[in-house]
Amino acid sequence: MLAVEHYELIRRQVIIEGKSQRDVAKELHHSRKTITKALALRIPPGYRLSKPHPSPVIEPVRHIIDAWLEQNKHTRPKQRQTGQRIYERLRDVIWLQGPLRYGTAIYQASSRSSKRSVHATAV
């Protein structure tokens, strides 16, 4: 991946100095596609995940977590499910389906609840 300095260099040589894209590609040892992308984008694009990573342990019980988090909205704060309690309940539910790590359950619960709260406030 090209650094910002390479993008600036490519843009400077093509736009300001008036060199052709082909000449710049030869000079800098990049493909013409790379030169075209550098001219189209002002800064390099960050890493983008093409598809989400598979979650074979959590995926079958994600709907259960969502239901528990939905129930949390309608209960008093002291009675809401914490990440620890969600993990314990999930461990009891899926003990036959595969290994469940504490961190996986906590991460899933926190990410799902934060996504739900963002959507609820945005709408």
Tab-separated table of C-alpha atoms in Angstrom:
chain	number	residue	atom	x	y	z
A	1	MET	CA	0.000	0.000	0.000
A	2	LEU	CA	1.216	3.452	-0.817
A	3	ALA	CA	1.932	6.037	1.830
A	4	VAL	CA	0.490	9.534	1.745
A	5	GLU	CA	3.834	10.837	0.501
A	6	HIS	CA	3.599	8.596	-2.590
A	7	TYR	CA	0.109	9.894	-3.301
A	8	GLU	CA	1.394	13.465	-3.060
A	9	LEU	CA	4.359	12.683	-5.281
A	10	ILE	CA	2.186	11.056	-7.940
A	11	ARG	CA	-0.347	13.893	-7.863
A	12	ARG	CA	2.400	16.526	-8.031
A	13	GLN	CA	4.127	14.900	-10.999
A	14	VAL	CA	0.957	14.357	-13.023
A	15	ILE	CA	-1.093	17.448	-12.164
A	16	ILE	CA	1.521	20.160	-11.531
A	17	GLU	CA	4.507	19.029	-13.601
A	18	GLY	CA	2.299	17.772	-16.428
A	19	LYS	CA	3.889	14.340	-16.856
A	20	SER	CA	1.794	11.564	-18.311
A	21	GLN	CA	0.451	8.846	-16.062
A	22	ARG	CA	2.395	6.283	-18.021
A	23	ASP	CA	5.713	8.092	-17.503
A	24	VAL	CA	5.069	8.484	-13.777
A	25	ALA	CA	4.198	4.783	-13.515
A	26	LYS	CA	7.473	3.823	-15.190
A	27	GLU	CA	9.522	6.252	-13.142
A	28	LEU	CA	8.069	5.266	-9.754
A	29	HIS	CA	7.715	1.552	-10.574
A	30	HIS	CA	3.961	1.422	-9.974
A	31	SER	CA	1.234	0.112	-12.232
A	32	ARG	CA	-0.905	2.524	-14.207
A	33	LYS	CA	-3.919	1.361	-12.196
A	34	THR	CA	-2.141	2.469	-9.023
A	35	ILE	CA	-1.398	5.859	-10.547
A	36	THR	CA	-5.050	6.248	-11.555
A	37	LYS	CA	-6.208	5.366	-8.038
A	38	ALA	CA	-3.749	7.830	-6.525
A	39	LEU	CA	-5.099	10.578	-8.748
A	40	ALA	CA	-8.703	9.713	-7.939
A	41	LEU	CA	-8.212	9.621	-4.152
A	42	ARG	CA	-6.635	12.465	-2.205
A	43	ILE	CA	-5.547	10.197	0.664
A	44	PRO	CA	-4.967	6.437	0.666
A	45	PRO	CA	-8.000	4.372	1.596
A	46	GLY	CA	-7.818	2.523	4.895
A	47	TYR	CA	-8.166	-1.192	5.333
A	48	ARG	CA	-11.706	-2.328	4.614
A	49	LEU	CA	-12.949	-5.763	5.518
A	50	SER	CA	-14.707	-7.257	2.478
A	51	LYS	CA	-16.926	-9.530	4.543
A	52	PRO	CA	-17.278	-10.119	8.276
A	53	HIS	CA	-15.252	-12.859	9.902
A	54	PRO	CA	-17.180	-16.067	10.554
A	55	SER	CA	-18.382	-16.572	14.138
A	56	PRO	CA	-19.215	-20.269	14.425
A	57	VAL	CA	-19.707	-20.234	18.207
A	58	ILE	CA	-21.647	-17.003	18.675
A	59	GLU	CA	-23.655	-16.970	15.433
A	60	PRO	CA	-26.155	-19.682	16.491
A	61	VAL	CA	-26.948	-17.833	19.753
A	62	ARG	CA	-26.793	-14.241	18.527
A	63	HIS	CA	-30.586	-14.043	18.488
A	64	ILE	CA	-30.612	-15.061	22.175
A	65	ILE	CA	-28.194	-12.263	23.049
A	66	ASP	CA	-30.321	-9.799	21.076
A	67	ALA	CA	-33.451	-10.898	22.939
A	68	TRP	CA	-31.738	-10.495	26.320
A	69	LEU	CA	-30.467	-7.047	25.362
A	70	GLU	CA	-33.944	-6.097	24.195
A	71	GLN	CA	-35.290	-7.163	27.598
A	72	ASN	CA	-32.627	-4.975	29.216
A	73	LYS	CA	-34.245	-1.904	27.703
A	74	HIS	CA	-37.471	-2.580	29.568
A	75	THR	CA	-35.999	-3.412	32.984
A	76	ARG	CA	-34.655	-1.209	35.726
A	77	PRO	CA	-30.907	-0.490	35.594
A	78	LYS	CA	-30.100	-2.610	38.638
A	79	GLN	CA	-31.785	-5.654	37.098
A	80	ARG	CA	-30.213	-5.470	33.652
A	81	GLN	CA	-28.015	-8.242	32.296
A	82	THR	CA	-24.313	-7.524	32.642
A	83	GLY	CA	-21.704	-9.017	30.356
A	84	GLN	CA	-20.748	-11.484	33.082
A	85	ARG	CA	-24.358	-12.631	33.499
A	86	ILE	CA	-24.841	-12.975	29.732
A	87	TYR	CA	-21.715	-15.121	29.579
A	88	GLU	CA	-22.930	-17.360	32.407
A	89	ARG	CA	-26.344	-17.808	30.811
A	90	LEU	CA	-24.818	-18.517	27.397
A	91	ARG	CA	-22.393	-20.993	28.899
A	92	ASP	CA	-25.340	-22.887	30.372
A	93	VAL	CA	-27.274	-22.760	27.076
A	94	ILE	CA	-24.547	-23.751	24.596
A	95	TRP	CA	-22.263	-25.986	26.605
A	96	LEU	CA	-22.886	-28.810	24.117
A	97	GLN	CA	-22.430	-26.698	20.969
A	98	GLY	CA	-18.796	-25.753	21.376
A	99	PRO	CA	-16.266	-23.736	23.324
A	100	LEU	CA	-17.362	-20.308	24.463
A	101	ARG	CA	-14.752	-17.878	25.721
A	102	TYR	CA	-15.624	-15.220	28.246
A	103	GLY	CA	-14.124	-12.464	26.085
A	104	THR	CA	-16.160	-13.509	23.059
A	105	ALA	CA	-19.418	-13.317	24.963
A	106	ILE	CA	-18.562	-9.986	26.586
A	107	TYR	CA	-17.438	-8.458	23.283
A	108	GLN	CA	-20.543	-9.658	21.496
A	109	ALA	CA	-22.865	-8.366	24.214
A	110	SER	CA	-21.177	-4.980	24.397
A	111	SER	CA	-20.969	-4.496	20.634
A	112	ARG	CA	-24.595	-5.508	20.125
A	113	SER	CA	-25.856	-3.246	22.902
A	114	SER	CA	-23.840	-0.259	21.674
A	115	LYS	CA	-25.087	-0.765	18.098
A	116	ARG	CA	-28.661	-0.941	19.325
A	117	SER	CA	-28.319	2.232	21.389
A	118	VAL	CA	-26.771	4.116	18.447
A	119	HIS	CA	-29.600	3.067	16.144
A	120	ALA	CA	-32.209	3.878	18.757
A	121	THR	CA	-30.891	7.412	19.235
A	122	ALA	CA	-30.342	8.046	15.523
A	123	VAL	CA	-33.895	7.157	14.528
